[in-house]
XYZ file of N, CA, C and O in Angstrom:
604
model
N 3.894 -34.678 20.330
C 4.740 -33.491 20.286
C 5.398 -33.411 18.910
O 5.931 -34.378 18.421
N 5.338 -32.275 18.301
C 5.924 -32.055 16.986
C 7.407 -31.779 17.156
O 7.792 -30.968 17.984
N 8.252 -32.479 16.362
C 9.672 -32.166 16.519
C 9.967 -30.793 15.931
O 9.315 -30.345 14.996
N 10.910 -30.083 16.542
C 11.156 -28.668 16.223
C 11.583 -28.457 14.780
O 11.225 -27.460 14.163
N 12.352 -29.400 14.213
C 12.794 -29.274 12.820
C 11.598 -29.339 11.879
O 11.486 -28.542 10.949
N 10.693 -30.281 12.137
C 9.493 -30.414 11.298
C 8.622 -29.170 11.410
O 8.103 -28.665 10.421
N 8.454 -28.664 12.625
C 7.648 -27.463 12.842
C 8.255 -26.266 12.106
O 7.558 -25.519 11.429
N 9.576 -26.096 12.220
C 10.251 -24.981 11.551
C 10.113 -25.107 10.041
O 9.878 -24.118 9.339
N 10.245 -26.316 9.521
C 10.105 -26.546 8.084
C 8.691 -26.220 7.613
O 8.491 -25.587 6.574
N 7.707 -26.644 8.383
C 6.314 -26.354 8.048
C 6.054 -24.852 8.072
O 5.429 -24.298 7.167
N 6.572 -24.169 9.093
C 6.384 -22.724 9.192
C 7.035 -21.998 8.021
O 6.449 -21.067 7.465
N 8.229 -22.405 7.626
C 8.899 -21.784 6.473
C 8.094 -22.000 5.203
O 7.928 -21.093 4.390
N 7.592 -23.223 5.023
C 6.772 -23.521 3.846
C 5.516 -22.676 3.800
O 5.130 -22.156 2.755
N 4.874 -22.523 4.946
C 3.665 -21.698 5.016
C 3.984 -20.235 4.764
O 3.245 -19.534 4.084
N 5.099 -19.771 5.323
C 5.500 -18.379 5.131
C 5.693 -18.091 3.642
O 5.213 -17.091 3.116
N 6.371 -18.995 2.956
C 6.580 -18.829 1.516
C 5.255 -18.898 0.756
O 5.020 -18.141 -0.177
N 4.385 -19.818 1.166
C 3.074 -19.937 0.517
C 2.263 -18.665 0.711
O 1.624 -18.174 -0.217
N 2.305 -18.108 1.925
C 1.563 -16.873 2.185
C 2.127 -15.713 1.381
O 1.383 -14.902 0.847
N 3.461 -15.608 1.301
C 4.090 -14.519 0.547
C 3.709 -14.567 -0.920
O 3.497 -13.544 -1.557
N 3.630 -15.773 -1.474
C 3.348 -15.900 -2.895
C 1.854 -15.989 -3.192
O 1.450 -16.076 -4.337
N 1.042 -15.959 -2.153
C -0.404 -16.016 -2.365
C -0.926 -17.429 -2.530
O -2.096 -17.638 -2.774
N -0.053 -18.415 -2.394
C -0.480 -19.801 -2.527
C -0.863 -20.335 -1.155
O -0.183 -20.088 -0.169
N -1.932 -21.085 -1.115
C -2.341 -21.644 0.174
C -2.520 -23.147 0.092
O -3.107 -23.753 0.971
N -2.002 -23.765 -0.958
C -2.174 -25.212 -1.095
C -1.012 -25.952 -0.427
O 0.022 -26.177 -1.004
N -1.221 -26.285 0.832
C -0.253 -27.017 1.630
C -0.777 -28.436 1.778
O -1.983 -28.641 1.944
N 0.103 -29.427 1.717
C -0.300 -30.824 1.833
C -0.777 -31.108 3.253
O 0.031 -31.344 4.157
N -2.073 -31.089 3.449
C -2.638 -31.296 4.785
C -2.502 -32.733 5.251
O -2.619 -33.016 6.437
N -2.244 -33.663 4.318
C -2.066 -35.055 4.716
C -0.729 -35.268 5.418
O -0.531 -36.268 6.095
N 0.201 -34.336 5.244
C 1.534 -34.480 5.819
C 1.597 -34.038 7.282
O 2.564 -34.338 7.965
N 0.574 -33.314 7.758
C 0.603 -32.786 9.127
C -0.772 -32.928 9.775
O -1.775 -33.029 9.095
N -0.772 -32.884 11.094
C -2.053 -32.904 11.808
C -2.690 -31.524 11.703
O -2.018 -30.525 11.434
N -3.969 -31.458 11.960
C -4.677 -30.178 11.934
C -4.091 -29.229 12.974
O -3.920 -28.042 12.721
N -3.755 -29.756 14.139
C -3.167 -28.930 15.201
C -1.814 -28.348 14.763
O -1.540 -27.170 14.977
N -0.983 -29.177 14.132
C 0.316 -28.705 13.643
C 0.128 -27.617 12.592
O 0.806 -26.600 12.593
N -0.807 -27.862 11.681
C -1.062 -26.904 10.604
C -1.547 -25.577 11.172
O -1.067 -24.510 10.787
N -2.503 -25.613 12.098
C -3.053 -24.380 12.679
C -1.967 -23.593 13.402
O -1.876 -22.366 13.253
N -1.138 -24.272 14.167
C -0.064 -23.605 14.904
C 0.943 -22.978 13.934
O 1.365 -21.834 14.113
N 1.306 -23.717 12.907
C 2.269 -23.209 11.930
C 1.691 -22.052 11.122
O 2.383 -21.078 10.830
N 0.408 -22.143 10.760
C -0.227 -21.062 10.000
C -0.268 -19.784 10.821
O 0.050 -18.700 10.319
N -0.637 -19.891 12.094
C -0.673 -18.710 12.963
C 0.723 -18.112 13.084
O 0.907 -16.892 12.941
N 1.711 -18.944 13.330
C 3.078 -18.465 13.492
C 3.591 -17.785 12.217
O 4.159 -16.690 12.277
N 3.365 -18.416 11.069
C 3.831 -17.848 9.800
C 3.113 -16.537 9.482
O 3.725 -15.566 9.040
N 1.815 -16.488 9.741
C 1.034 -15.267 9.495
C 1.519 -14.137 10.393
O 1.756 -13.018 9.927
N 1.687 -14.432 11.682
C 2.164 -13.412 12.613
C 3.568 -12.935 12.237
O 3.856 -11.746 12.300
N 4.458 -13.860 11.845
C 5.818 -13.472 11.441
C 5.792 -12.516 10.254
O 6.503 -11.512 10.234
N 4.957 -12.823 9.260
C 4.860 -11.941 8.083
C 4.336 -10.562 8.461
O 4.846 -9.543 7.995
N 3.331 -10.535 9.298
C 2.768 -9.248 9.702
C 3.750 -8.458 10.568
O 3.846 -7.244 10.437
N 4.483 -9.143 11.435
C 5.504 -8.461 12.256
C 6.553 -7.794 11.379
O 7.024 -6.704 11.688
N 6.919 -8.464 10.282
C 7.926 -7.932 9.365
C 7.433 -6.698 8.617
O 8.223 -5.850 8.228
N 6.129 -6.609 8.395
C 5.582 -5.598 7.500
C 4.698 -4.527 8.136
O 4.397 -3.524 7.485
N 4.251 -4.741 9.354
C 3.315 -3.807 9.985
C 3.932 -3.241 11.266
O 4.135 -3.986 12.225
N 4.225 -1.941 11.277
C 4.747 -1.332 12.510
C 3.744 -1.518 13.656
O 2.535 -1.437 13.458
N 4.230 -1.798 14.827
C 3.404 -1.944 16.036
C 2.457 -3.141 16.011
O 1.519 -3.207 16.807
N 2.678 -4.090 15.102
C 1.788 -5.260 15.012
C 1.648 -5.959 16.359
O 0.536 -6.208 16.826
N 2.776 -6.263 16.985
C 2.739 -7.009 18.254
C 1.996 -6.240 19.343
O 1.210 -6.825 20.093
N 2.206 -4.948 19.436
C 1.522 -4.137 20.444
C 0.021 -4.124 20.190
O -0.787 -4.319 21.112
N -0.360 -3.915 18.942
C -1.784 -3.857 18.576
C -2.481 -5.166 18.940
O -3.520 -5.186 19.600
N -1.892 -6.274 18.509
C -2.507 -7.583 18.739
C -2.530 -7.928 20.227
O -3.522 -8.451 20.737
N -1.467 -7.614 20.921
C -1.387 -7.894 22.360
C -2.483 -7.152 23.124
O -3.172 -7.736 23.975
N -2.660 -5.876 22.838
C -3.688 -5.080 23.517
C -5.094 -5.580 23.199
O -5.948 -5.679 24.085
N -5.333 -5.903 21.927
C -6.660 -6.387 21.544
C -6.947 -7.751 22.162
O -8.072 -8.006 22.615
N -5.955 -8.624 22.196
C -6.139 -9.957 22.767
C -6.449 -9.869 24.258
O -7.239 -10.663 24.785
N -5.826 -8.906 24.930
C -6.055 -8.725 26.365
C -7.500 -8.294 26.627
O -8.162 -8.812 27.519
N -7.993 -7.349 25.836
C -9.349 -6.816 26.031
C -10.436 -7.673 25.388
O -11.603 -7.588 25.770
N -10.059 -8.459 24.381
C -11.034 -9.262 23.619
C -10.477 -10.669 23.403
O -9.994 -10.991 22.319
N -10.565 -11.536 24.406
C -9.984 -12.876 24.266
C -10.633 -13.730 23.185
O -10.066 -14.732 22.764
N -11.800 -13.325 22.702
C -12.482 -14.081 21.656
C -12.285 -13.454 20.269
O -12.999 -13.787 19.325
N -11.303 -12.565 20.138
C -11.040 -11.900 18.854
C -10.269 -12.817 17.903
O -9.525 -13.696 18.337
N -10.447 -12.572 16.619
C -9.792 -13.350 15.565
C -9.097 -12.391 14.608
O -9.600 -11.300 14.334
N -7.976 -12.840 14.059
C -7.214 -12.039 13.101
C -7.440 -12.571 11.689
O -7.416 -13.781 11.469
N -7.652 -11.662 10.757
C -7.783 -12.001 9.338
C -6.694 -11.231 8.604
O -6.679 -10.004 8.631
N -5.789 -11.942 7.951
C -4.712 -11.293 7.200
C -5.135 -11.177 5.742
O -5.312 -12.178 5.062
N -5.324 -9.939 5.294
C -5.707 -9.731 3.896
C -4.501 -9.926 2.987
O -4.615 -10.444 1.896
N -3.352 -9.487 3.447
C -2.084 -9.684 2.751
C -0.978 -9.462 3.778
O -1.272 -9.180 4.935
N 0.307 -9.600 3.401
C 1.373 -9.461 4.414
C 1.484 -8.079 5.060
O 2.224 -7.913 6.016
N 0.745 -7.093 4.570
C 0.832 -5.748 5.129
C -0.482 -5.233 5.701
O -0.548 -4.133 6.222
N -1.557 -6.023 5.590
C -2.858 -5.531 6.021
C -3.632 -6.644 6.722
O -3.725 -7.757 6.219
N -4.177 -6.304 7.882
C -4.941 -7.288 8.633
C -6.116 -6.624 9.335
O -6.164 -5.409 9.492
N -7.056 -7.465 9.723
C -8.220 -7.035 10.485
C -8.309 -7.900 11.730
O -7.938 -9.077 11.705
N -8.819 -7.342 12.805
C -9.138 -8.112 14.004
C -10.627 -7.935 14.230
O -11.132 -6.803 14.267
N -11.319 -9.065 14.338
C -12.774 -9.028 14.489
C -13.192 -9.804 15.732
O -12.456 -10.651 16.234
N -14.377 -9.484 16.203
C -14.955 -10.161 17.363
C -16.314 -10.728 16.974
O -16.919 -10.309 15.982
N -16.801 -11.680 17.756
C -18.136 -12.213 17.476
C -19.233 -11.160 17.675
O -19.079 -10.238 18.468
N -20.310 -11.337 16.965
C -21.504 -10.495 17.083
C -22.383 -11.065 18.191
O -22.672 -12.261 18.208
N -22.808 -10.221 19.116
C -23.707 -10.687 20.175
C -25.162 -10.579 19.712
O -25.478 -9.848 18.763
N -26.026 -11.280 20.408
C -27.455 -11.241 20.067
C -28.015 -9.830 20.216
O -28.772 -9.359 19.366
N -27.625 -9.131 21.271
C -28.127 -7.766 21.481
C -27.637 -6.830 20.378
O -28.392 -5.963 19.923
N -26.398 -6.990 19.966
C -25.890 -6.163 18.861
C -26.677 -6.454 17.592
O -27.058 -5.519 16.866
N -26.938 -7.722 17.315
C -27.685 -8.092 16.114
C -29.084 -7.483 16.137
O -29.540 -6.922 15.132
N -29.763 -7.540 17.267
C -31.107 -6.965 17.369
C -31.075 -5.454 17.117
O -31.897 -4.919 16.376
N -30.097 -4.770 17.726
C -29.976 -3.319 17.554
C -29.656 -2.970 16.095
O -30.288 -2.085 15.508
N -28.711 -3.679 15.507
C -28.310 -3.376 14.128
C -29.416 -3.695 13.131
O -29.598 -2.974 12.147
N -30.168 -4.758 13.389
C -31.272 -5.122 12.491
C -32.330 -4.025 12.456
O -32.945 -3.775 11.410
N -32.537 -3.348 13.589
C -33.498 -2.236 13.635
C -32.978 -1.024 12.863
O -33.753 -0.287 12.262
N -31.654 -0.810 12.904
C -31.052 0.347 12.227
C -30.967 0.169 10.716
O -31.060 1.143 9.971
N -30.778 -1.059 10.278
C -30.530 -1.325 8.853
C -31.811 -1.242 8.036
O -32.854 -1.733 8.449
N -31.692 -0.617 6.875
C -32.843 -0.542 5.966
C -32.860 -1.717 4.992
O -33.907 -2.103 4.511
N -31.667 -2.255 4.684
C -31.556 -3.372 3.744
C -30.597 -4.417 4.323
O -29.888 -4.155 5.292
N -30.557 -5.593 3.685
C -29.613 -6.632 4.107
C -28.167 -6.159 3.938
O -27.317 -6.458 4.767
N -27.914 -5.411 2.851
C -26.555 -4.885 2.630
C -26.173 -3.901 3.735
O -25.030 -3.890 4.180
N -27.121 -3.086 4.159
C -26.862 -2.164 5.274
C -26.515 -2.940 6.539
O -25.614 -2.558 7.285
N -27.228 -4.040 6.771
C -26.968 -4.850 7.957
C -25.555 -5.444 7.911
O -24.831 -5.417 8.904
N -25.156 -5.935 6.755
C -23.793 -6.464 6.596
C -22.772 -5.390 6.938
O -21.829 -5.622 7.705
N -22.946 -4.217 6.383
C -22.004 -3.116 6.635
C -21.963 -2.749 8.122
O -20.892 -2.535 8.689
N -23.131 -2.669 8.756
C -23.190 -2.328 10.179
C -22.528 -3.396 11.049
O -21.848 -3.080 12.022
N -22.720 -4.660 10.686
C -22.079 -5.747 11.437
C -20.562 -5.639 11.311
O -19.840 -5.765 12.301
N -20.069 -5.380 10.116
C -18.624 -5.254 9.913
C -18.069 -4.100 10.738
O -17.050 -4.233 11.415
N -18.730 -2.953 10.709
C -18.266 -1.792 11.481
C -18.278 -2.101 12.980
O -17.336 -1.777 13.700
N -19.326 -2.752 13.450
C -19.470 -3.067 14.876
C -18.451 -4.098 15.347
O -17.907 -3.975 16.448
N -18.182 -5.098 14.543
C -17.361 -6.231 14.989
C -15.892 -6.131 14.603
O -15.096 -6.961 15.044
N -15.517 -5.161 13.807
C -14.105 -5.008 13.458
C -13.442 -4.138 14.517
O -13.756 -2.965 14.664
N -12.520 -4.746 15.245
C -11.812 -4.054 16.311
C -10.612 -3.285 15.787
O -10.231 -2.255 16.329
N -9.987 -3.824 14.740
C -8.835 -3.159 14.137
C -8.819 -3.456 12.649
O -8.991 -4.610 12.275
N -8.611 -2.455 11.834
C -8.639 -1.040 12.177
C -10.085 -0.595 12.437
O -11.017 -1.237 11.969
N -10.243 0.493 13.153
C -11.585 1.043 13.356
C -12.132 1.432 11.989
O -11.439 2.070 11.205
N -13.343 1.009 11.701
C -13.936 1.259 10.387
C -15.206 2.093 10.506
O -15.950 1.972 11.484
N -15.451 2.879 9.466
C -16.715 3.602 9.334
C -17.500 2.965 8.190
O -16.954 2.157 7.422
N -18.749 3.346 8.053
C -19.540 2.850 6.918
C -18.911 3.288 5.594
O -18.934 2.532 4.625
N -18.319 4.469 5.562
C -17.647 4.945 4.349
C -16.447 4.063 4.015
O -16.191 3.781 2.839
N -15.716 3.613 5.032
C -14.592 2.705 4.802
C -15.064 1.395 4.177
O -14.465 0.887 3.231
N -16.139 0.837 4.715
C -16.668 -0.428 4.205
C -17.126 -0.257 2.758
O -16.898 -1.124 1.918
N -17.731 0.880 2.449
C -18.205 1.140 1.081
C -17.058 1.162 0.069
O -17.267 0.839 -1.102
N -15.862 1.503 0.518
C -14.709 1.591 -0.381
C -13.908 0.288 -0.470
O -12.982 0.187 -1.268
N -14.277 -0.714 0.318
C -13.544 -1.981 0.322
C -13.803 -2.770 -0.951
O -14.848 -2.613 -1.589
N -12.876 -3.671 -1.249
C -13.106 -4.634 -2.327
C -14.266 -5.528 -1.888
O -14.409 -5.847 -0.701
N -15.066 -5.947 -2.844
C -16.229 -6.782 -2.520
C -15.815 -8.068 -1.811
O -16.494 -8.514 -0.878
N -14.714 -8.656 -2.213
C -14.240 -9.891 -1.584
C -13.818 -9.684 -0.146
O -13.989 -10.575 0.698
N -13.277 -8.520 0.165
C -12.892 -8.221 1.546
C -14.137 -8.167 2.427
O -14.155 -8.725 3.525
N -15.183 -7.516 1.938
C -16.444 -7.441 2.690
C -16.980 -8.853 2.922
O -17.367 -9.201 4.044
N -16.973 -9.686 1.891
C -17.470 -11.063 2.035
C -16.638 -11.849 3.033
O -17.181 -12.553 3.892
N -15.320 -11.739 2.960
C -14.465 -12.467 3.901
C -14.694 -12.009 5.340
O -14.747 -12.827 6.260
N -14.828 -10.697 5.536
C -15.070 -10.188 6.886
C -16.410 -10.671 7.436
O -16.480 -11.178 8.552
N -17.475 -10.522 6.662
C -18.798 -10.915 7.175
C -18.872 -12.423 7.376
O -19.436 -12.893 8.375
N -18.284 -13.209 6.478
C -18.294 -14.663 6.642
C -17.568 -15.073 7.920
O -18.034 -15.942 8.662
N -16.424 -14.439 8.184
C -15.666 -14.766 9.388
C -16.429 -14.342 10.636
O -16.531 -15.112 11.604
N -16.953 -13.135 10.637
C -17.712 -12.648 11.798
C -18.901 -13.559 12.085
O -19.156 -13.930 13.237
N -19.617 -13.946 11.058
C -20.785 -14.804 11.266
C -20.357 -16.191 11.759
O -21.004 -16.773 12.633
N -19.254 -16.714 11.239
C -18.774 -18.035 11.674
C -18.371 -18.015 13.145
O -18.748 -18.923 13.905
N -17.630 -16.994 13.578
C -17.201 -16.949 14.979
C -18.347 -16.563 15.913
O -18.224 -16.686 17.124
N -19.466 -16.141 15.335
C -20.670 -15.815 16.110
C -21.641 -17.001 16.126
O -22.805 -16.852 16.489
N -21.154 -18.157 15.709
C -21.917 -19.415 15.690
C -23.022 -19.469 14.648
O -24.007 -20.173 14.823
N -22.859 -18.757 13.546
C -23.782 -18.848 12.430
C -23.206 -19.751 11.329
O -23.592 -19.667 10.190
N -22.252 -20.598 11.690
C -21.533 -21.363 10.682
C -22.189 -22.668 10.278
O -21.617 -23.451 9.559
N -23.353 -22.908 10.732
C -24.027 -24.149 10.361
C -24.436 -24.919 11.591
O -24.304 -24.470 12.721
N -24.894 -26.124 11.351
C -25.383 -26.953 12.451
C -24.253 -27.385 13.377
O -23.168 -27.731 12.941
N -24.526 -27.293 14.651
C -23.595 -27.822 15.646
C -23.926 -29.295 15.829
O -25.065 -29.702 15.629
N -22.945 -30.105 16.227
C -23.247 -31.527 16.442
C -24.325 -31.701 17.509
O -24.265 -31.084 18.564
N -25.300 -32.507 17.186
C -26.381 -32.810 18.122
C -26.443 -34.325 18.224
O -26.536 -35.025 17.211
N -26.350 -34.826 19.437
C -26.372 -36.282 19.620
C -27.393 -36.656 20.688
O -27.625 -35.903 21.636
N -28.004 -37.813 20.506
C -28.992 -38.292 21.475
C -28.258 -38.785 22.716
O -27.232 -39.430 22.616
N -28.768 -38.433 23.891
C -28.159 -38.895 25.141
C -28.499 -40.344 25.395
O -29.472 -40.873 24.996
């Protein structure tokens, strides 16, 4: 169990790191579980401060999509994405003319908030597109080899 003072201190440190764009937190000082909990709390606190209706939006999406993930682009902008299903991938692969088209279609299909069009994706910063597609593919189990052990 993490003591409350340590947790609060970690959350404050993360909040400041997120505000300033720094993400170099001493991971040796905390467990992965502590870090993940503090990062989520600090990220949500920043978004609550800066985004009207943040809590309502996230609550509704979490209820309808328990496997959804939040990506915070900055303290005022976030995306909620869901995993890509095999059937969606098959359908989108048929629609796409190029690999770039497929990336754009996957982002539009899997981004729950905000609702995006292909025109929206075309206007995004290139790094935002990469972060979205990388996250979507990772939560869809395209993140590499899963542990395989002999019985």
